[in-house]
């Protein structure tokens, strides 16, 4: 954070709540600003709120969120350790993909959240978050599980946890990537000890 010009996350939350910069504001129950530790080492960035998130005002509380909680445990993390935000703060109707003009309208909020939290790592979940943070057109299939750099931030793209709900073959890659994330953070041992030999 720029000490001379600190960004107050709570003031930003109020700005997001009042936002009418794109038509998604007309369909929302509420905005979903983000949740977690405002001084987190890890900022996790998803795509956009779904139905449950729109109802509760908290990111990743539906099925994808349950999967994310389990995957965070694999990385030796709890939700309280990290901050979770989305590229879009309002739910797209029917959970359709975010549109470029919606991403553009919402972009200043994620940029300011990132500056305020000033994480060491940004974990991008899925294509939309990864393309936004890395400013790339390369897809998540090629980028996931490897460490990238965006300015001063280490960026670690991972498949979106919802992807594995529809395509079970992605679950192993997701779990492997969360182990790697934990190793990068030091919350998972590099070489897990071999299981103790059993007698007999
Ligand atoms: N998917 C997302 O990308 N974000 C959420 O908050 C929930 C589901």
PDB file of C-alpha atoms and ligand atoms in Angstrom:
ATOM      1  CA  UNK A   1       0.000   0.000   0.000  1.00  0.00           C
ATOM      2  CA  UNK A   2       1.161   3.521  -0.770  1.00  0.00           C
ATOM      3  CA  UNK A   3       1.675   4.945   2.738  1.00  0.00           C
ATOM      4  CA  UNK A   4       0.920   8.468   1.501  1.00  0.00           C
ATOM      5  CA  UNK A   5      -2.332   7.386  -0.115  1.00  0.00           C
ATOM      6  CA  UNK A   6      -3.744   4.377   1.693  1.00  0.00           C
ATOM      7  CA  UNK A   7      -6.846   2.716   0.260  1.00  0.00           C
ATOM      8  CA  UNK A   8      -9.414   2.062   2.971  1.00  0.00           C
ATOM      9  CA  UNK A   9     -11.040  -1.290   2.163  1.00  0.00           C
ATOM     10  CA  UNK A  10     -14.216  -0.429   4.066  1.00  0.00           C
ATOM     11  CA  UNK A  11     -14.600   2.857   2.163  1.00  0.00           C
ATOM     12  CA  UNK A  12     -14.068   0.892  -1.042  1.00  0.00           C
ATOM     13  CA  UNK A  13     -16.721  -1.636   0.041  1.00  0.00           C
ATOM     14  CA  UNK A  14     -19.209   1.234   0.406  1.00  0.00           C
ATOM     15  CA  UNK A  15     -18.277   2.497  -3.072  1.00  0.00           C
ATOM     16  CA  UNK A  16     -18.892  -0.955  -4.528  1.00  0.00           C
ATOM     17  CA  UNK A  17     -22.263  -1.174  -2.755  1.00  0.00           C
ATOM     18  CA  UNK A  18     -23.340   2.084  -4.401  1.00  0.00           C
ATOM     19  CA  UNK A  19     -21.969   1.215  -7.846  1.00  0.00           C
ATOM     20  CA  UNK A  20     -24.257   1.622 -10.879  1.00  0.00           C
ATOM     21  CA  UNK A  21     -21.496   1.604 -13.515  1.00  0.00           C
ATOM     22  CA  UNK A  22     -22.978  -1.253 -15.572  1.00  0.00           C
ATOM     23  CA  UNK A  23     -26.408  -2.854 -16.049  1.00  0.00           C
ATOM     24  CA  UNK A  24     -25.575  -5.783 -13.728  1.00  0.00           C
ATOM     25  CA  UNK A  25     -26.583  -3.505 -10.838  1.00  0.00           C
ATOM     26  CA  UNK A  26     -30.234  -3.819 -11.909  1.00  0.00           C
ATOM     27  CA  UNK A  27     -30.318  -7.591 -11.439  1.00  0.00           C
ATOM     28  CA  UNK A  28     -28.376  -7.948  -8.209  1.00  0.00           C
ATOM     29  CA  UNK A  29     -29.730  -8.630  -4.745  1.00  0.00           C
ATOM     30  CA  UNK A  30     -26.490  -7.180  -3.414  1.00  0.00           C
ATOM     31  CA  UNK A  31     -22.873  -6.616  -4.366  1.00  0.00           C
ATOM     32  CA  UNK A  32     -20.228  -9.161  -3.356  1.00  0.00           C
ATOM     33  CA  UNK A  33     -17.193  -7.136  -2.371  1.00  0.00           C
ATOM     34  CA  UNK A  34     -14.920  -9.856  -1.043  1.00  0.00           C
ATOM     35  CA  UNK A  35     -14.093 -11.475   2.249  1.00  0.00           C
ATOM     36  CA  UNK A  36     -11.162 -12.375   4.459  1.00  0.00           C
ATOM     37  CA  UNK A  37      -7.986 -10.982   5.937  1.00  0.00           C
ATOM     38  CA  UNK A  38      -7.345  -7.407   4.687  1.00  0.00           C
ATOM     39  CA  UNK A  39      -3.597  -7.947   5.213  1.00  0.00           C
ATOM     40  CA  UNK A  40      -3.490 -11.403   3.619  1.00  0.00           C
ATOM     41  CA  UNK A  41      -0.386 -12.853   2.012  1.00  0.00           C
ATOM     42  CA  UNK A  42      -2.641 -14.475  -0.565  1.00  0.00           C
ATOM     43  CA  UNK A  43      -5.382 -12.814  -2.602  1.00  0.00           C
ATOM     44  CA  UNK A  44      -7.622 -15.356  -4.347  1.00  0.00           C
ATOM     45  CA  UNK A  45      -9.488 -13.990  -7.360  1.00  0.00           C
ATOM     46  CA  UNK A  46     -12.560 -15.708  -8.797  1.00  0.00           C
ATOM     47  CA  UNK A  47     -14.866 -14.783 -11.662  1.00  0.00           C
ATOM     48  CA  UNK A  48     -18.194 -13.423 -10.458  1.00  0.00           C
ATOM     49  CA  UNK A  49     -20.820 -14.081  -7.805  1.00  0.00           C
ATOM     50  CA  UNK A  50     -23.360 -16.851  -8.433  1.00  0.00           C
ATOM     51  CA  UNK A  51     -26.847 -17.226  -6.989  1.00  0.00           C
ATOM     52  CA  UNK A  52     -25.752 -18.113  -3.445  1.00  0.00           C
ATOM     53  CA  UNK A  53     -23.156 -15.358  -3.319  1.00  0.00           C
ATOM     54  CA  UNK A  54     -25.708 -12.794  -4.585  1.00  0.00           C
ATOM     55  CA  UNK A  55     -28.066 -13.910  -1.802  1.00  0.00           C
ATOM     56  CA  UNK A  56     -25.460 -13.902   0.990  1.00  0.00           C
ATOM     57  CA  UNK A  57     -23.098 -11.123  -0.142  1.00  0.00           C
ATOM     58  CA  UNK A  58     -20.043 -13.358   0.429  1.00  0.00           C
ATOM     59  CA  UNK A  59     -17.847 -14.919  -2.304  1.00  0.00           C
ATOM     60  CA  UNK A  60     -17.626 -18.671  -2.823  1.00  0.00           C
ATOM     61  CA  UNK A  61     -20.384 -19.873  -0.500  1.00  0.00           C
ATOM     62  CA  UNK A  62     -22.075 -22.264  -2.970  1.00  0.00           C
ATOM     63  CA  UNK A  63     -20.898 -25.611  -4.348  1.00  0.00           C
ATOM     64  CA  UNK A  64     -17.731 -24.154  -5.898  1.00  0.00           C
ATOM     65  CA  UNK A  65     -17.033 -22.535  -2.528  1.00  0.00           C
ATOM     66  CA  UNK A  66     -17.285 -25.868  -0.716  1.00  0.00           C
ATOM     67  CA  UNK A  67     -14.787 -27.286  -3.172  1.00  0.00           C
ATOM     68  CA  UNK A  68     -12.557 -24.236  -2.704  1.00  0.00           C
ATOM     69  CA  UNK A  69     -12.610 -24.656   1.107  1.00  0.00           C
ATOM     70  CA  UNK A  70     -11.484 -28.281   0.747  1.00  0.00           C
ATOM     71  CA  UNK A  71      -8.741 -27.308  -1.721  1.00  0.00           C
ATOM     72  CA  UNK A  72      -7.508 -24.519   0.575  1.00  0.00           C
ATOM     73  CA  UNK A  73      -7.118 -27.131   3.310  1.00  0.00           C
ATOM     74  CA  UNK A  74      -4.898 -29.149   0.944  1.00  0.00           C
ATOM     75  CA  UNK A  75      -2.702 -26.033   0.662  1.00  0.00           C
ATOM     76  CA  UNK A  76      -2.623 -25.708   4.464  1.00  0.00           C
ATOM     77  CA  UNK A  77      -4.776 -22.572   4.326  1.00  0.00           C
ATOM     78  CA  UNK A  78      -8.017 -21.432   5.905  1.00  0.00           C
ATOM     79  CA  UNK A  79     -10.323 -18.784   4.541  1.00  0.00           C
ATOM     80  CA  UNK A  80      -9.396 -16.517   7.474  1.00  0.00           C
ATOM     81  CA  UNK A  81      -5.774 -16.525   6.228  1.00  0.00           C
ATOM     82  CA  UNK A  82      -6.575 -15.204   2.763  1.00  0.00           C
ATOM     83  CA  UNK A  83      -8.708 -12.575   1.034  1.00  0.00           C
ATOM     84  CA  UNK A  84     -11.157 -13.723  -1.662  1.00  0.00           C
ATOM     85  CA  UNK A  85     -12.571 -11.378  -4.281  1.00  0.00           C
ATOM     86  CA  UNK A  86     -14.012 -11.683  -7.770  1.00  0.00           C
ATOM     87  CA  UNK A  87     -13.379  -9.885 -11.055  1.00  0.00           C
ATOM     88  CA  UNK A  88     -17.070  -8.852 -11.051  1.00  0.00           C
ATOM     89  CA  UNK A  89     -18.826  -7.695  -7.892  1.00  0.00           C
ATOM     90  CA  UNK A  90     -22.353  -8.355  -9.214  1.00  0.00           C
ATOM     91  CA  UNK A  91     -23.927 -11.585 -10.440  1.00  0.00           C
ATOM     92  CA  UNK A  92     -24.324 -11.911 -14.218  1.00  0.00           C
ATOM     93  CA  UNK A  93     -27.836 -13.143 -15.052  1.00  0.00           C
ATOM     94  CA  UNK A  94     -28.070 -16.936 -15.141  1.00  0.00           C
ATOM     95  CA  UNK A  95     -24.357 -17.094 -14.258  1.00  0.00           C
ATOM     96  CA  UNK A  96     -23.382 -16.320 -17.849  1.00  0.00           C
ATOM     97  CA  UNK A  97     -19.777 -15.323 -18.617  1.00  0.00           C
ATOM     98  CA  UNK A  98     -18.722 -11.778 -17.720  1.00  0.00           C
ATOM     99  CA  UNK A  99     -18.777  -9.391 -20.701  1.00  0.00           C
ATOM    100  CA  UNK A 100     -15.749  -7.245 -21.597  1.00  0.00           C
ATOM    101  CA  UNK A 101     -17.580  -4.003 -20.810  1.00  0.00           C
ATOM    102  CA  UNK A 102     -18.631  -5.362 -17.385  1.00  0.00           C
ATOM    103  CA  UNK A 103     -15.045  -6.370 -16.614  1.00  0.00           C
ATOM    104  CA  UNK A 104     -13.856  -2.936 -17.663  1.00  0.00           C
ATOM    105  CA  UNK A 105     -16.457  -1.173 -15.506  1.00  0.00           C
ATOM    106  CA  UNK A 106     -15.579  -3.286 -12.444  1.00  0.00           C
ATOM    107  CA  UNK A 107     -11.791  -3.353 -12.953  1.00  0.00           C
ATOM    108  CA  UNK A 108     -10.939  -0.323 -10.772  1.00  0.00           C
ATOM    109  CA  UNK A 109     -12.395  -2.083  -7.718  1.00  0.00           C
ATOM    110  CA  UNK A 110     -10.209  -5.208  -8.006  1.00  0.00           C
ATOM    111  CA  UNK A 111      -7.182  -3.036  -8.775  1.00  0.00           C
ATOM    112  CA  UNK A 112      -7.779  -0.974  -5.626  1.00  0.00           C
ATOM    113  CA  UNK A 113      -8.429  -4.083  -3.535  1.00  0.00           C
ATOM    114  CA  UNK A 114      -5.139  -5.524  -4.763  1.00  0.00           C
ATOM    115  CA  UNK A 115      -3.268  -2.327  -3.927  1.00  0.00           C
ATOM    116  CA  UNK A 116      -4.845  -2.118  -0.490  1.00  0.00           C
ATOM    117  CA  UNK A 117      -4.248  -5.762   0.485  1.00  0.00           C
ATOM    118  CA  UNK A 118      -0.832  -5.784  -1.200  1.00  0.00           C
ATOM    119  CA  UNK A 119      -0.547  -9.592  -1.180  1.00  0.00           C
ATOM    120  CA  UNK A 120       2.596 -11.532  -1.951  1.00  0.00           C
ATOM    121  CA  UNK A 121       0.636 -14.050  -4.064  1.00  0.00           C
ATOM    122  CA  UNK A 122      -2.408 -13.650  -6.282  1.00  0.00           C
ATOM    123  CA  UNK A 123      -4.123 -16.966  -6.982  1.00  0.00           C
ATOM    124  CA  UNK A 124      -6.319 -16.621 -10.052  1.00  0.00           C
ATOM    125  CA  UNK A 125      -9.151 -19.138 -10.422  1.00  0.00           C
ATOM    126  CA  UNK A 126     -10.094 -19.879 -14.022  1.00  0.00           C
ATOM    127  CA  UNK A 127      -9.757 -18.018 -17.296  1.00  0.00           C
ATOM    128  CA  UNK A 128     -11.388 -14.681 -16.506  1.00  0.00           C
ATOM    129  CA  UNK A 129      -9.346 -13.934 -13.380  1.00  0.00           C
ATOM    130  CA  UNK A 130      -6.133 -15.197 -14.984  1.00  0.00           C
ATOM    131  CA  UNK A 131      -6.558 -13.150 -18.167  1.00  0.00           C
ATOM    132  CA  UNK A 132      -7.421 -10.065 -16.107  1.00  0.00           C
ATOM    133  CA  UNK A 133      -4.445 -10.273 -13.746  1.00  0.00           C
ATOM    134  CA  UNK A 134      -1.822 -11.488 -16.235  1.00  0.00           C
ATOM    135  CA  UNK A 135      -3.183  -9.360 -19.127  1.00  0.00           C
ATOM    136  CA  UNK A 136      -2.874 -12.355 -21.400  1.00  0.00           C
ATOM    137  CA  UNK A 137      -5.005 -14.194 -23.933  1.00  0.00           C
ATOM    138  CA  UNK A 138      -3.308 -17.506 -23.101  1.00  0.00           C
ATOM    139  CA  UNK A 139      -5.787 -19.963 -21.600  1.00  0.00           C
ATOM    140  CA  UNK A 140      -5.767 -21.465 -18.116  1.00  0.00           C
ATOM    141  CA  UNK A 141      -4.937 -24.954 -19.440  1.00  0.00           C
ATOM    142  CA  UNK A 142      -1.473 -23.725 -20.406  1.00  0.00           C
ATOM    143  CA  UNK A 143      -0.912 -21.416 -17.445  1.00  0.00           C
ATOM    144  CA  UNK A 144      -2.178 -23.302 -14.391  1.00  0.00           C
ATOM    145  CA  UNK A 145       0.151 -24.702 -11.750  1.00  0.00           C
ATOM    146  CA  UNK A 146       3.099 -22.475 -12.691  1.00  0.00           C
ATOM    147  CA  UNK A 147       4.325 -19.325 -11.034  1.00  0.00           C
ATOM    148  CA  UNK A 148       4.047 -16.096 -13.049  1.00  0.00           C
ATOM    149  CA  UNK A 149       4.825 -12.475 -12.201  1.00  0.00           C
ATOM    150  CA  UNK A 150       2.620  -9.394 -12.635  1.00  0.00           C
ATOM    151  CA  UNK A 151       4.419  -6.282 -11.440  1.00  0.00           C
ATOM    152  CA  UNK A 152       5.402  -6.930  -7.829  1.00  0.00           C
ATOM    153  CA  UNK A 153       2.936  -9.807  -7.404  1.00  0.00           C
ATOM    154  CA  UNK A 154       3.589 -13.527  -7.750  1.00  0.00           C
ATOM    155  CA  UNK A 155       0.659 -14.958  -9.684  1.00  0.00           C
ATOM    156  CA  UNK A 156      -0.377 -18.596  -9.478  1.00  0.00           C
ATOM    157  CA  UNK A 157      -3.234 -19.564 -11.840  1.00  0.00           C
ATOM    158  CA  UNK A 158      -5.388 -22.584 -10.996  1.00  0.00           C
ATOM    159  CA  UNK A 159      -8.484 -24.040 -12.678  1.00  0.00           C
ATOM    160  CA  UNK A 160     -11.737 -22.643 -11.329  1.00  0.00           C
ATOM    161  CA  UNK A 161     -13.046 -24.976  -8.574  1.00  0.00           C
ATOM    162  CA  UNK A 162     -16.432 -25.088 -10.358  1.00  0.00           C
ATOM    163  CA  UNK A 163     -14.724 -26.608 -13.427  1.00  0.00           C
ATOM    164  CA  UNK A 164     -14.108 -29.843 -11.531  1.00  0.00           C
ATOM    165  CA  UNK A 165     -17.783 -30.107 -10.584  1.00  0.00           C
ATOM    166  CA  UNK A 166     -18.651 -30.407 -14.295  1.00  0.00           C
ATOM    167  CA  UNK A 167     -15.453 -32.182 -15.416  1.00  0.00           C
ATOM    168  CA  UNK A 168     -14.139 -34.552 -12.735  1.00  0.00           C
ATOM    169  CA  UNK A 169     -10.890 -35.047 -14.688  1.00  0.00           C
ATOM    170  CA  UNK A 170      -9.860 -31.531 -13.573  1.00  0.00           C
ATOM    171  CA  UNK A 171      -9.992 -32.443  -9.874  1.00  0.00           C
ATOM    172  CA  UNK A 172      -6.535 -34.092  -9.794  1.00  0.00           C
ATOM    173  CA  UNK A 173      -4.941 -31.040 -11.459  1.00  0.00           C
ATOM    174  CA  UNK A 174      -6.720 -28.746  -8.995  1.00  0.00           C
ATOM    175  CA  UNK A 175      -5.523 -30.771  -6.016  1.00  0.00           C
ATOM    176  CA  UNK A 176      -1.945 -30.942  -7.369  1.00  0.00           C
ATOM    177  CA  UNK A 177      -1.916 -27.174  -7.913  1.00  0.00           C
ATOM    178  CA  UNK A 178      -3.116 -26.482  -4.369  1.00  0.00           C
ATOM    179  CA  UNK A 179      -0.334 -28.742  -3.025  1.00  0.00           C
ATOM    180  CA  UNK A 180       2.172 -26.751  -5.119  1.00  0.00           C
ATOM    181  CA  UNK A 181       0.675 -23.501  -3.804  1.00  0.00           C
ATOM    182  CA  UNK A 182       1.111 -24.727  -0.232  1.00  0.00           C
ATOM    183  CA  UNK A 183       4.716 -25.656  -0.973  1.00  0.00           C
ATOM    184  CA  UNK A 184       5.390 -22.200  -2.441  1.00  0.00           C
ATOM    185  CA  UNK A 185       3.876 -20.617   0.676  1.00  0.00           C
ATOM    186  CA  UNK A 186       5.640 -23.013   3.042  1.00  0.00           C
ATOM    187  CA  UNK A 187       2.317 -24.213   4.475  1.00  0.00           C
ATOM    188  CA  UNK A 188       2.835 -27.712   2.978  1.00  0.00           C
ATOM    189  CA  UNK A 189       6.150 -29.587   3.366  1.00  0.00           C
ATOM    190  CA  UNK A 190       8.232 -29.855   0.165  1.00  0.00           C
ATOM    191  CA  UNK A 191       8.690 -33.584   0.535  1.00  0.00           C
ATOM    192  CA  UNK A 192       6.024 -35.133   2.709  1.00  0.00           C
ATOM    193  CA  UNK A 193       7.555 -37.726   5.056  1.00  0.00           C
ATOM    194  CA  UNK A 194       7.231 -41.330   3.886  1.00  0.00           C
ATOM    195  CA  UNK A 195       4.502 -43.239   5.752  1.00  0.00           C
ATOM    196  CA  UNK A 196       5.828 -45.117   8.804  1.00  0.00           C
ATOM    197  CA  UNK A 197       6.567 -48.787   8.078  1.00  0.00           C
ATOM    198  CA  UNK A 198       4.010 -51.089   9.601  1.00  0.00           C
ATOM    199  CA  UNK A 199       5.010 -54.229  11.403  1.00  0.00           C
ATOM    200  CA  UNK A 200       4.203 -57.713  10.172  1.00  0.00           C
TER     201      UNK A 200
HETATM  202  N1  LIG B   1     -17.620 -18.522  -8.629  1.00  0.00           N
HETATM  203  C1  LIG B   1     -16.835 -17.430  -8.598  1.00  0.00           C
HETATM  204  O1  LIG B   1     -16.008 -17.232  -9.461  1.00  0.00           O
HETATM  205  N2  LIG B   1     -16.961 -16.609  -7.577  1.00  0.00           N
HETATM  206  C2  LIG B   1     -17.815 -16.802  -6.582  1.00  0.00           C
HETATM  207  O2  LIG B   1     -17.863 -15.992  -5.657  1.00  0.00           O
HETATM  208  C3  LIG B   1     -18.629 -17.940  -6.639  1.00  0.00           C
HETATM  209  C4  LIG B   1     -18.519 -18.789  -7.666  1.00  0.00           C
END
